[in-house]
Coordinates of C-alpha atoms and ligand atoms in Angstrom, one line a residue:
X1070 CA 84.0 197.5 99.6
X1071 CA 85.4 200.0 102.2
X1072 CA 88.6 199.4 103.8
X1073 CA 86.8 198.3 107.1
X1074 CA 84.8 196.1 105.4
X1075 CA 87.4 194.8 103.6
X1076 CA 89.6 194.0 106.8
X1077 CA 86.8 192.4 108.4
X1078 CA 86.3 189.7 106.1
X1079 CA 90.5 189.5 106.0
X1080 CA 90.0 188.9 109.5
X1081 CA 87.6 186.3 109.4
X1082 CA 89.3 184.2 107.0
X1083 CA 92.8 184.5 108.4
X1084 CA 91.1 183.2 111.8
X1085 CA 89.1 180.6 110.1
X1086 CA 92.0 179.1 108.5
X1087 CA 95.3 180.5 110.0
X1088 CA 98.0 179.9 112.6
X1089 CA 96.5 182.8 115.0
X1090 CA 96.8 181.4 118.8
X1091 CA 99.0 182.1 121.3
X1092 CA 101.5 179.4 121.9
X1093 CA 102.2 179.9 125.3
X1094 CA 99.1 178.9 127.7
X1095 CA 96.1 180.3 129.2
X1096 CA 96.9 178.8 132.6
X1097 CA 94.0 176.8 133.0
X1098 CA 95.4 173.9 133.0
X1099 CA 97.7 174.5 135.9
X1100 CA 94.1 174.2 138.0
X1101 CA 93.4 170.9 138.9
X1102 CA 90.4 170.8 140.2
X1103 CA 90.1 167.4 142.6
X1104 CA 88.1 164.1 141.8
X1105 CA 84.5 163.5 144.3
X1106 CA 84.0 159.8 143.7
X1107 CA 81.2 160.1 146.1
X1108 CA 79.6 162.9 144.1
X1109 CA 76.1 162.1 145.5
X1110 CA 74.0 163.8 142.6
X1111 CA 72.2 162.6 139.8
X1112 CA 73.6 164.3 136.6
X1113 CA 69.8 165.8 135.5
X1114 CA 70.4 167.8 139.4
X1115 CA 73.2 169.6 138.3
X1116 CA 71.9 172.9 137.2
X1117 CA 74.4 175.3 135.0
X1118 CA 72.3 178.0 134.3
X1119 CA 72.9 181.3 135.7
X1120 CA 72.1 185.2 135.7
X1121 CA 74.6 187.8 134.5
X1122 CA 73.9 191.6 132.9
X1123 CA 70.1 191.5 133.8
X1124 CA 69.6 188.1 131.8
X1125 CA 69.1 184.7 132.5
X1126 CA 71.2 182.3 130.9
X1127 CA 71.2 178.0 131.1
X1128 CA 74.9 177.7 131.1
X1129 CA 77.8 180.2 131.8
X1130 CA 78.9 180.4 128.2
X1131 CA 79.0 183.2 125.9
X1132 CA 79.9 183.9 121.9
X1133 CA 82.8 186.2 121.7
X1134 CA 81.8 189.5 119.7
X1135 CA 83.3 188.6 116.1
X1136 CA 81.4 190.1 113.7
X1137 CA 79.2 192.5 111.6
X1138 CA 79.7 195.3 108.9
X1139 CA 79.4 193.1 105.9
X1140 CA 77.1 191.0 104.2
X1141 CA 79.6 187.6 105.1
X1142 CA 80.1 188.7 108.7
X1143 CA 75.5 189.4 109.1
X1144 CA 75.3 185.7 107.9
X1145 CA 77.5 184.9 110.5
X1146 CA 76.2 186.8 113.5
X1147 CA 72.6 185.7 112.6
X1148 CA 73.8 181.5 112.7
X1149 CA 75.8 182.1 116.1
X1150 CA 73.0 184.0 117.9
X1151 CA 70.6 181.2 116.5
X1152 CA 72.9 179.1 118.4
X1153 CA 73.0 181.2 121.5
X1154 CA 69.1 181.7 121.7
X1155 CA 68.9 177.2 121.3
X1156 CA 71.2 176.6 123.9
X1157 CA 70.7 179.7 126.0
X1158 CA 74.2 181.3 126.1
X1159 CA 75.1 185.2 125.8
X1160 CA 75.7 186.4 122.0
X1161 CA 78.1 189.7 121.5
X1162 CA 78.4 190.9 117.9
X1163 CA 81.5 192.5 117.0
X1164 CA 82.9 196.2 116.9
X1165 CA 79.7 198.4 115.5
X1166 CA 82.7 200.8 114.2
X1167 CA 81.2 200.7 110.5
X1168 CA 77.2 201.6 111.8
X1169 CA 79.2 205.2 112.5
X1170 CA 80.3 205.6 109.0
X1171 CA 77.9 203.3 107.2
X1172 CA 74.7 202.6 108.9
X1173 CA 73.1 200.9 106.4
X1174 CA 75.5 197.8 108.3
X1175 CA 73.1 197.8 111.2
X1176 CA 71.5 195.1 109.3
X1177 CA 74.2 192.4 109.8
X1178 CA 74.3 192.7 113.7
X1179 CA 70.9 192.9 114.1
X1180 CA 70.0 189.4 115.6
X1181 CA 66.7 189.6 117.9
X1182 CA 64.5 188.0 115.1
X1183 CA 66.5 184.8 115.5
X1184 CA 67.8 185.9 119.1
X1185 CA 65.0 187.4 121.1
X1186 CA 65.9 185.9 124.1
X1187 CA 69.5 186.0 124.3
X1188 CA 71.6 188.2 126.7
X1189 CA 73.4 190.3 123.6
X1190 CA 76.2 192.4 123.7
X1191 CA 76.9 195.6 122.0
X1192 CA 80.8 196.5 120.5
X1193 CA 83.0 199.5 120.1
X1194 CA 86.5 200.3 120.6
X1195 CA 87.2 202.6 122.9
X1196 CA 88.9 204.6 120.2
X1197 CA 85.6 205.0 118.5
X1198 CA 83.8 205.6 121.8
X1199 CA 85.8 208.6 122.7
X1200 CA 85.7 210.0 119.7
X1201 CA 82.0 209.5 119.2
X1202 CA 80.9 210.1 122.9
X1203 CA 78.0 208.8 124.8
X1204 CA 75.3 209.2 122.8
X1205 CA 76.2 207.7 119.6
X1206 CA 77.4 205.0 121.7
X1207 CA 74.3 204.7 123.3
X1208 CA 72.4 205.2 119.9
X1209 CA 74.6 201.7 118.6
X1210 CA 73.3 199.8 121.3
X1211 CA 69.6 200.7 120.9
X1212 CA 69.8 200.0 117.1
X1213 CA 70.4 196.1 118.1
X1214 CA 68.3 196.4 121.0
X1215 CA 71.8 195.3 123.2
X1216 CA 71.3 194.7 126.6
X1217 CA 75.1 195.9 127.4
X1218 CA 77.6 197.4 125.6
X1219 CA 81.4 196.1 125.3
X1220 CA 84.2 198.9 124.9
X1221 CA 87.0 197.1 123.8
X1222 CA 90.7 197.8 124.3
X1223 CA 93.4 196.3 121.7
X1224 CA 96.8 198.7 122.0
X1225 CA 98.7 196.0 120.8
X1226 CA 96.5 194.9 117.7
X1227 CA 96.4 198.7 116.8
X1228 CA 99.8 199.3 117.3
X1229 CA 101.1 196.2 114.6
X1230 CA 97.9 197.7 112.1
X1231 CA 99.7 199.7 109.4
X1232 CA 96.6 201.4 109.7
X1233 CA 95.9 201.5 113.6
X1234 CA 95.4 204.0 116.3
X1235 CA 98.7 205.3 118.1
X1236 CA 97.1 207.8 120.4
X1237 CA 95.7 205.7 123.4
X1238 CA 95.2 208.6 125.3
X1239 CA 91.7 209.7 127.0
X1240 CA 90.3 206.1 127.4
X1241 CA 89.9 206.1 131.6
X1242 CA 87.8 209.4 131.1
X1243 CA 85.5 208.1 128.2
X1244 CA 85.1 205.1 130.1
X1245 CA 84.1 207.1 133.0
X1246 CA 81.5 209.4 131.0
X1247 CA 80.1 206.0 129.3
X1248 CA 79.0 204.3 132.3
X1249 CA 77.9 207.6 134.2
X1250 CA 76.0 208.3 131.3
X1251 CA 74.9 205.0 129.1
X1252 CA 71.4 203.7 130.3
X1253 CA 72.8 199.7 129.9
X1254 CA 75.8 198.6 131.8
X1255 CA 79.3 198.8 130.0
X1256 CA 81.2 195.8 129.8
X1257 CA 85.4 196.8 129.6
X1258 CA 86.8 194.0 127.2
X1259 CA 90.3 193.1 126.1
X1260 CA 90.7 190.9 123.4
X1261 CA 93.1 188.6 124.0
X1262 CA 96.0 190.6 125.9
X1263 CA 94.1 190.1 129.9
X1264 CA 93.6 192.9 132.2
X1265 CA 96.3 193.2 135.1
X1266 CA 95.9 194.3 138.5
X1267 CA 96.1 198.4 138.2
X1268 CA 94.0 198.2 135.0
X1269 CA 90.9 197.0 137.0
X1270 CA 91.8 199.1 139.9
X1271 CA 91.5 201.9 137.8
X1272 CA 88.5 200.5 136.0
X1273 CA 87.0 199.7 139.0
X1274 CA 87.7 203.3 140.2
X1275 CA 85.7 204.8 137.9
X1276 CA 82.9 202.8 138.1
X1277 CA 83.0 199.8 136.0
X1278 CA 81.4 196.9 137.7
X1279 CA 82.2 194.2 134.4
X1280 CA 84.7 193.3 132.4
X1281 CA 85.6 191.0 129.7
X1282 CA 89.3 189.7 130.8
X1283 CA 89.9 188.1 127.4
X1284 CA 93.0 187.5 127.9
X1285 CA 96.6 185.7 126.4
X1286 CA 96.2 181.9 125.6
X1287 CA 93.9 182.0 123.2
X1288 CA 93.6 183.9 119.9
X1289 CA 96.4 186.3 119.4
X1290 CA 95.7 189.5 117.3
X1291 CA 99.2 190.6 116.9
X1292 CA 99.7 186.7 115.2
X1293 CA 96.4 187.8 113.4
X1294 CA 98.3 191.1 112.1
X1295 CA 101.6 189.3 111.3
X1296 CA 99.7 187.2 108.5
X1297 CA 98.9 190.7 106.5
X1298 CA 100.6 194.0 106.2
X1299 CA 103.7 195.1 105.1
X1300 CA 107.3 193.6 105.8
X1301 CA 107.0 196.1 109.3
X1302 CA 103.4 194.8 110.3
X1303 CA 104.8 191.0 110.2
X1304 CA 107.7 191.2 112.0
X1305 CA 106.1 193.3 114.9
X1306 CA 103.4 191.1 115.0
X1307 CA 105.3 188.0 115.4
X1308 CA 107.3 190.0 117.9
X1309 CA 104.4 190.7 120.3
X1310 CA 102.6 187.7 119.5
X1311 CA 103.1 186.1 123.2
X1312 CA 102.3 189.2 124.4
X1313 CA 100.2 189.3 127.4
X1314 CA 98.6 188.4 130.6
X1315 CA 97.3 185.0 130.7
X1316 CA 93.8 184.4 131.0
X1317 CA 94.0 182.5 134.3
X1318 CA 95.7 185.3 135.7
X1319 CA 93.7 187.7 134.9
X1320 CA 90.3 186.1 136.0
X1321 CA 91.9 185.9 139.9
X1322 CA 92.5 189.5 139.1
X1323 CA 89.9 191.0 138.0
X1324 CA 88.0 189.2 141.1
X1325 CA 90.5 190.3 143.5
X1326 CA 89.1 194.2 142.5
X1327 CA 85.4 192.6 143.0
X1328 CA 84.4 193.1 139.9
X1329 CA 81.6 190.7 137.3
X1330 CA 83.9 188.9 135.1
X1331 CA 83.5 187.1 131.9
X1332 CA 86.7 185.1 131.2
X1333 CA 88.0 184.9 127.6
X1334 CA 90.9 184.3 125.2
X1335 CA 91.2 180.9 124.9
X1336 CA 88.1 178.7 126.4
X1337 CA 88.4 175.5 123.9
X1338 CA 86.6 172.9 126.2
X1339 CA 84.5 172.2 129.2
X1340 CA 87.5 171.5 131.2
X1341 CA 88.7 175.5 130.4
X1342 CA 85.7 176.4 131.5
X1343 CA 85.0 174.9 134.5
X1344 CA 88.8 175.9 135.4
X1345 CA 87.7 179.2 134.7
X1346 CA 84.7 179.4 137.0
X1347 CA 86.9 177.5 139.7
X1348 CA 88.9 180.7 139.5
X1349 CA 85.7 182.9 140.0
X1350 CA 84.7 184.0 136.5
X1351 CA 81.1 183.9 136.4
X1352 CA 80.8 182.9 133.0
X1353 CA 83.2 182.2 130.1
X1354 CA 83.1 183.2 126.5
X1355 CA 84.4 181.9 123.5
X1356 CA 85.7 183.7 119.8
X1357 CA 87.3 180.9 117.8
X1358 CA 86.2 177.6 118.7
X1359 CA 83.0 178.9 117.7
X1360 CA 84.4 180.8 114.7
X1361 CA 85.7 177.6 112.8
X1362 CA 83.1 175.0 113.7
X1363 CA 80.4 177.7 111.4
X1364 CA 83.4 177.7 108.9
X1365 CA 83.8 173.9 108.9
X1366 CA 79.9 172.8 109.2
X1367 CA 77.7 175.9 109.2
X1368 CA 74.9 176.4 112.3
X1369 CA 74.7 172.5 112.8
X1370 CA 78.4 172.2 113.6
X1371 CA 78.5 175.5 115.8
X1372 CA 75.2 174.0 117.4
X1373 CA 77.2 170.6 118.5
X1374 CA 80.3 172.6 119.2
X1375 CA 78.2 174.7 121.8
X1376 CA 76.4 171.4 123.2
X1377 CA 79.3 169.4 123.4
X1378 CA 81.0 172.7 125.4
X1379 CA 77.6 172.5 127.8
X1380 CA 78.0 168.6 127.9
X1381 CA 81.1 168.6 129.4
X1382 CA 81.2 171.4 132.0
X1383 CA 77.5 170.1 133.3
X1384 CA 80.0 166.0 133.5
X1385 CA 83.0 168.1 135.2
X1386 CA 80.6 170.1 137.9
X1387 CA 79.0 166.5 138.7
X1388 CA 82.6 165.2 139.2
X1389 CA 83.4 167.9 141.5
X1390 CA 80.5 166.8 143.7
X1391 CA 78.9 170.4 142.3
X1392 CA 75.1 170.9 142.0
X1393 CA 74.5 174.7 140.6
X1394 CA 77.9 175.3 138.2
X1395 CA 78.4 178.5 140.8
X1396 CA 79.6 176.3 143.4
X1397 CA 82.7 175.6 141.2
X1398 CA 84.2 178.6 142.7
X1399 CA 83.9 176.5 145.8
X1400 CA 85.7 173.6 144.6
X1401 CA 88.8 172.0 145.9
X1402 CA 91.5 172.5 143.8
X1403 CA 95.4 172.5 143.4
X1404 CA 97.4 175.3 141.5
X1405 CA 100.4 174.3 139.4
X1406 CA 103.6 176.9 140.4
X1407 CA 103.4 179.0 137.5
X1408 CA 99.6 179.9 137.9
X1409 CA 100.8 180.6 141.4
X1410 CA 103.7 182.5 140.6
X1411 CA 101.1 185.3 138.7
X1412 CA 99.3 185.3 141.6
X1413 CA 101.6 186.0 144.4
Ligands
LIG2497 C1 87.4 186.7 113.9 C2 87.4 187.4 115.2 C3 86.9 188.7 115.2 C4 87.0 189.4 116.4 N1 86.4 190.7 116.4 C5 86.3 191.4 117.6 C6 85.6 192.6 117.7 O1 85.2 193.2 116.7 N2 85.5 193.2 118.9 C7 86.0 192.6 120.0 O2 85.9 193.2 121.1 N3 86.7 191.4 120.0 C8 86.8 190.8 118.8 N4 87.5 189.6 118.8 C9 88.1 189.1 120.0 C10 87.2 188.1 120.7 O3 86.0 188.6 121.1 C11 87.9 187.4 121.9 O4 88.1 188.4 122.9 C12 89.3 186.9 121.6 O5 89.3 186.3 120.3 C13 89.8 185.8 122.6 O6 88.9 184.7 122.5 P1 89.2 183.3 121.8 O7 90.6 182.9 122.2 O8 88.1 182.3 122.2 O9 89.2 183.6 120.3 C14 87.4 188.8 117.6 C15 87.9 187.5 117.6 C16 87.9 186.8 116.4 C17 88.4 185.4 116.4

């Protein structure tokens, strides 16, 4: 098994299984969103589905890019995008790095026999996309017929990696050439550190129009990198393991700079989400959750874990006196002093 390969399936069992999250919060629960007793709407009304990237969807939600490169992680991708494509929720696979050295892997991320219909998302790290350049990252996307493309950023996760990238240099002018020159939208995506204010500006300056906050609260890859490694990898790790913006935060953000945004890193029930699309994400996208109900019950618990997600959000926008799940941006609402504190 190559080294990649090998990491990968690290990966997923140290975040099936391990102590990974972020202890401090995501924020969302300092929105409180306020009680309609007089709701006036009959819960079939209340209509959650939405359009994002092109694609219509029947609720908000995504499934976090995770996977793909081995045999374990196809398995995987295939049962979450047969999950997405039942319910009707996005499906991202995750980084495509080992289609550029091994691309016999395209197998396990392609998903559109069990997914035909989902909106799915392409991954690379940025790392990989300005080395490779447009049109092998363009060439990746078209191999899982993708209908956008995540770049994602991870500095810290690289920088705790024995093994990871220290040279973080060139990332604002790949970005730039990718979306001037990829023929499906790019989608900029932390993964679990947030995005802060002169990030998106600059993002937003050179054309990016989406991003993926995924930010602190959630899973935490420098906890990730402090369960393998060498004596130096664990101690930095734990070090940086708080390390970031929270994901509340960086939703207000990353609207403030008018930008689409999907808000992850740490979305664990319907209440997180609808907080979430109170603050103006327009839909919300999960990793873990959905990671370690497959790893616990196969496709029939990630099935019930994505229902039970729908169920609630589709009570909460009822209970908000909401019809259409977009008018939770709309929603009156009261912001505990710390959210407000990152906002001011
Ligand atoms: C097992 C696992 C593998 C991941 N692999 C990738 C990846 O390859 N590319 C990527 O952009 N994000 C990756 N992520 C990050 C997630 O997409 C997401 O941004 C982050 O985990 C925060 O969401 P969560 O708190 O719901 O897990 C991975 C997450 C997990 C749990």
């Amino acid at each position: 098994m190559s080294v990649i390969a090998d990491r990968k399936n690290s990966h997923l069992r140290l975040c099936a299984e391990g102590d990974v999250e972020h202890r401090s919060t995501t924020l969302l629960e300092q929105v409180r969103l306020l009680h309609e007793a007089l709701p006036e709407l009959s819960l079939d009304e209340v209509d959650l589905s939405t359009e994002i990237l092109g694609k219509r969807l029947e609720a908000p939600i995504l499934i976090s890019g995770m996977s793909g490169g081995t045999e374990e992680a196809g398995i995987l991708n295939r049962a979450l995008a047969t999950v997405a494509q039942k319910c009707g929720l996005g499906f991202g696979v995750g980084s495509q790095r080992p289609m550029l050295v091994h691309p016999e892997t395209a197998a396990s991320y392609r998903v559109r026999e069990v997914a035909p219909d989902v909106l799915l998302l392409g991954n690379v790290g940025f790392v990989q996309a300005r080395e490779a350049g447009s049109q092998v990252v363009a060439e990746l996307a078209e191999a899982i017929d993708a209908d956008a493309i995540c770049i994602h950023l991870n500095a810290a996760q690289e920088l705790v990696q024995e093994e990871g990238d220290r040279d973080f240099r060139g990332a604002v002018d790949a970005i730039t050439r990718l979306v001037d020159e990829l023929p499906i939208p790019v989608v900029v995506k932390e993964t679990g550190c947030g995005l802060a204010p002169g990030t998106l500006a600059r993002l937003r300056g050179v054309g990016v129009s989406w991003v993926d906050v995924s930010g602190a609260g959630g899973t935490s890859w420098t906890a990730v990198e402090a369960l393998r490694g060498t004596p130096r990898q664990r101690a930095l790790g734990e070090d940086l393991r708080e390390w970031g913006i929270p994901t509340a935060a960086a939703i207000v953000y990353a609207k403030r700079e008018g930008l689409g945004a999907i808000a992850s890193g740490g979305i664990r029930s319907g209440l997180d989400a609808a907080s979430a699309l109170a603050l103006g994400a327009d839909a919300v996208s999960l990793a873990l959750p959905m990671l370690r109900a497959y790893a616990e019950g196969g496709l029939d618990a990630a099935l019930a874990a994505a229902n039970r997600l729908a169920d609630s959000l589709r009570a909460i926008t009822l209970l908000t006196g909401s019809r259409r799940v977009s008018d939770l941006a709309k929603a009156p609402r009261v912001l505990g002093p710390e959210l407000r504190a990152w906002l001011a």
